Coordinates of C-alpha atoms in Angstrom, one line a residue:
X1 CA 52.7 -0.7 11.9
X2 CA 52.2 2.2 14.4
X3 CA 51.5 4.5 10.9
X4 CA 48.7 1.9 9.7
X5 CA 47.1 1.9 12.7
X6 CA 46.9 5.9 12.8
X7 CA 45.8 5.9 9.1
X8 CA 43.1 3.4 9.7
X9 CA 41.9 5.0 13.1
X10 CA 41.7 8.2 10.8
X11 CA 39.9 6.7 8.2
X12 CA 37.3 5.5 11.0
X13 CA 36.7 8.4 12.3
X14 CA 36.3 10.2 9.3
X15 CA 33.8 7.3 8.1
X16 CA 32.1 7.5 11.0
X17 CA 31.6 11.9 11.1
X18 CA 30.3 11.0 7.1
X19 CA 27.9 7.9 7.5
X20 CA 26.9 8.1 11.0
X21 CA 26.2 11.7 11.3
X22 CA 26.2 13.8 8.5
X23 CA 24.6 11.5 5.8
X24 CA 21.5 10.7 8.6
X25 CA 21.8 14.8 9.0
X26 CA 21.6 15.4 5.0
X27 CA 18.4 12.7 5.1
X28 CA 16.4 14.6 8.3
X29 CA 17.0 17.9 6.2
X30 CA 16.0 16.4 3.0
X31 CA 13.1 14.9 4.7
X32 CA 11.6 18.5 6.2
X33 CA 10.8 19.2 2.5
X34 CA 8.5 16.2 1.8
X35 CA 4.7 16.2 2.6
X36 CA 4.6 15.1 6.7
X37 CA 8.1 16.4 6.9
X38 CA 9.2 12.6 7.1
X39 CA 6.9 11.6 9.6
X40 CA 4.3 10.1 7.2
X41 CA 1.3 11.7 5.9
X42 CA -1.5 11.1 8.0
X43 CA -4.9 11.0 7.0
X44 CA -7.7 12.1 9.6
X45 CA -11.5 11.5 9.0
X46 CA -13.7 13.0 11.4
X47 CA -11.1 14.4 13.2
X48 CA -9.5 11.1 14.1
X49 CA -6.0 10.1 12.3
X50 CA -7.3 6.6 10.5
X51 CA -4.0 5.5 8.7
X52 CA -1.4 7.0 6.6
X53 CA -1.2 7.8 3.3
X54 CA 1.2 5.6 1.6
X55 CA 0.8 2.7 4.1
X56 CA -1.4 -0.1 3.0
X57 CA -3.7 -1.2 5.9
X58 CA -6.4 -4.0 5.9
X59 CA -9.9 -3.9 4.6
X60 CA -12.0 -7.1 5.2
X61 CA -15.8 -5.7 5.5
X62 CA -17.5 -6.5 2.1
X63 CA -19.0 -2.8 2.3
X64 CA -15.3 -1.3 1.8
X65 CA -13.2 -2.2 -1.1
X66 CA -9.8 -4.2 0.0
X67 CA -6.7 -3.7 -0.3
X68 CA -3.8 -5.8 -1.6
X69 CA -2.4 -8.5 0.5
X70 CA 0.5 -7.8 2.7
X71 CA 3.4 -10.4 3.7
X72 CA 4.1 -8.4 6.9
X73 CA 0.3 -8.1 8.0
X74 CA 0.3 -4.5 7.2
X75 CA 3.0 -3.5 9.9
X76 CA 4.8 -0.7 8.7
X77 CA 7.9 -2.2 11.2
X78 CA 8.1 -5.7 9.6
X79 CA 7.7 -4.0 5.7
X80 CA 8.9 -7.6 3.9
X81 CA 8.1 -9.6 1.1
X82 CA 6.7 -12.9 1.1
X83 CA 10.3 -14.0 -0.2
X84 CA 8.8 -17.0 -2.1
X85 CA 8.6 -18.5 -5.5
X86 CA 6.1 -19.5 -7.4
X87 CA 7.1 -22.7 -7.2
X88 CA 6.9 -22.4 -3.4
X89 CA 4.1 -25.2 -2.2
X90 CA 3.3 -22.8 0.5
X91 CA 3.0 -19.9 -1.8
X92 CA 0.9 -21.4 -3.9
X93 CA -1.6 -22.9 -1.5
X94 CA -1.7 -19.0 0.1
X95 CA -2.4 -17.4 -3.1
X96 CA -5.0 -20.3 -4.1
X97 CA -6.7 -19.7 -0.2
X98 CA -6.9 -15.9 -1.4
X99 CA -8.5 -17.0 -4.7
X100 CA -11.0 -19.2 -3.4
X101 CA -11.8 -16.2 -0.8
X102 CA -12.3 -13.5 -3.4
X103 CA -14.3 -15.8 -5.1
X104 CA -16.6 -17.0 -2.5
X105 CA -17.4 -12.4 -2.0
X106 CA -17.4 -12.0 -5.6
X107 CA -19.2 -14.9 -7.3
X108 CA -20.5 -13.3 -10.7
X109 CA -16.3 -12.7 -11.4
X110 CA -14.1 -15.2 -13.5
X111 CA -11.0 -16.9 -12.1
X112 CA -9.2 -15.4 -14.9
X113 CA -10.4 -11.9 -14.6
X114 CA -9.1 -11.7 -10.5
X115 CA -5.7 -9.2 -11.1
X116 CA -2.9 -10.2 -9.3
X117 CA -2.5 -7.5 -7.1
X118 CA -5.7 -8.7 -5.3
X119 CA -4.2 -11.9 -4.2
X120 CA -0.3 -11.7 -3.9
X121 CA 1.3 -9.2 -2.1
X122 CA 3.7 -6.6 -3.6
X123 CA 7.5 -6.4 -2.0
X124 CA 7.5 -4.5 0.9
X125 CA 4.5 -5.7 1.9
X126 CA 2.6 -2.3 2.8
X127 CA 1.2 -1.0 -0.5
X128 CA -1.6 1.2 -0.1
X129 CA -2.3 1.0 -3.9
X130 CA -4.5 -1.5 -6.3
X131 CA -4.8 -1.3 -9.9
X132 CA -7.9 0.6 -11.4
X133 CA -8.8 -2.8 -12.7
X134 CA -9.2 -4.5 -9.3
X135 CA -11.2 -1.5 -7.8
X136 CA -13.5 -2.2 -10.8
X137 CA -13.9 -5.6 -10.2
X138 CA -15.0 -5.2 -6.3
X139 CA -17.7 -3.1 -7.9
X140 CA -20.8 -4.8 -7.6
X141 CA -19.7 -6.4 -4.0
X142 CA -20.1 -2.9 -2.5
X143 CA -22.8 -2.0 -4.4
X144 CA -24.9 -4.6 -3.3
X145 CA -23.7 -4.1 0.4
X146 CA -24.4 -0.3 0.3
X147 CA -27.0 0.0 -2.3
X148 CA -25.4 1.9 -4.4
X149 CA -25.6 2.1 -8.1
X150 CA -22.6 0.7 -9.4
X151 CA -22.2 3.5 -12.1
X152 CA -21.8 5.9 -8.7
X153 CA -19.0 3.9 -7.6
X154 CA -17.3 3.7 -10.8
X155 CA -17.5 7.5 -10.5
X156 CA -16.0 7.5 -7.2
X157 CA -12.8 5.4 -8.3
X158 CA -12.0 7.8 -11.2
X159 CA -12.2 10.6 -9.1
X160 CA -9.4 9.1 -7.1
X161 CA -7.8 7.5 -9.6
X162 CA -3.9 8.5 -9.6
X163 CA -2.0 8.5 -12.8
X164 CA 1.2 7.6 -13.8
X165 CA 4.1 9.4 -12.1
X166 CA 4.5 13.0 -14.3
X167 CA 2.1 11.3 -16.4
X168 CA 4.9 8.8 -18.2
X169 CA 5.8 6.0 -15.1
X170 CA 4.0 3.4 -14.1
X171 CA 0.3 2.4 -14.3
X172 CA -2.5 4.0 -12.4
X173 CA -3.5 3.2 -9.4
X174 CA -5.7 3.7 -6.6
X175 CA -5.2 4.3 -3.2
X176 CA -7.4 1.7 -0.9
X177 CA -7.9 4.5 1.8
X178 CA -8.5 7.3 0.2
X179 CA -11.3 5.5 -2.0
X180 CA -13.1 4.3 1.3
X181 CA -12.6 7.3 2.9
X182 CA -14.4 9.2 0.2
X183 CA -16.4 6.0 0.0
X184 CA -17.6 7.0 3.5
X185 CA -18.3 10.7 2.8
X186 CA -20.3 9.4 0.6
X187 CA -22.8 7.3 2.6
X188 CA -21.2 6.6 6.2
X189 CA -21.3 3.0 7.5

């Protein structure tokens, strides 16, 4: 018995020197390489920090373009999915509240043309992305608000259009922030 307890007090130990401090350790370093050096990548306009870059944040004026919904309100400590199926009653009466809202700021678009990521939120909760296709379709909304010509705009969302990752994964996509940001520079609010 006394040898179990020595080889399991061992084996503790050494688990906890490799998962408690030097995987965390490995991480930090690996971290010190990527953009914001693991902190986030802020983005400052007019020399205030307004969000960060791969954070979703919310965007409710009709003269900005919105962003998908989030499950955890946007809080970048509560990242979370909704966690609930279609099927879900509740679900569905959230999503068809977010339908009926779109619609009511965008009445010359179709229910079936509304893409998904403008009315259910993605899994963590805090994507700062929408697909080109629901950038296009909030278009004329902003337009109107900012009297702009809607060609302009277009303009402006393939200019910050991201494509696929090394050009092979995944659709494009545009991030919310950095298209009302430059959205901004164009004609300030």
């Amino acid at each position: 018995m006394k040898k179990n307890m020595l080889s399991s007090l061992r084996l503790t130990f050494v688990l906890l020197l490799l998962l408690a401090v030097a995987y965390p350790a490995m991480i930090l370093a690996v971290a010190q390489f990527s953009p914001g050096k693991g902190e986030g990548v802020k983005v400052e306009f007019e020399g205030k920090v307004v969000g960060y870059a791969n954070v979703g944040q919310s965007f409710t004026s009709d003269s900005y373009f919105w962003s998908r919904p989030s499950a955890a309100g946007y809080n970048a400590a509560a990242s979370c999915g909704s966690n609930k199926a279609p099927s879900n009653p509740e679900y569905r009466a959230t999503v068809a509240a977010r339908i009926d809202s779109f619609l009511v700021h965008h009445p010359d678009v179709k229910l079936d043309d509304i893409p998904a990521d403008m009315v259910t939120a993605s899994g963590s909760g805090l994507d700062p992305h929408i697909s080109v296709a629901a950038a296009q379709l909030q278009v004329q909304r902003i337009a109107s608000k900012r009297g702009l010509s809607t060609s302009h705009l277009k303009l402006l969302i393939t200019q910050v259009t991201e494509g696929p990752w090394l050009g092979l994964l995944g659709p494009s996509k545009v991030n919310v922030l950095a298209l009302n940001l430059a959205l901004d520079h164009l004609q300030p609010r």
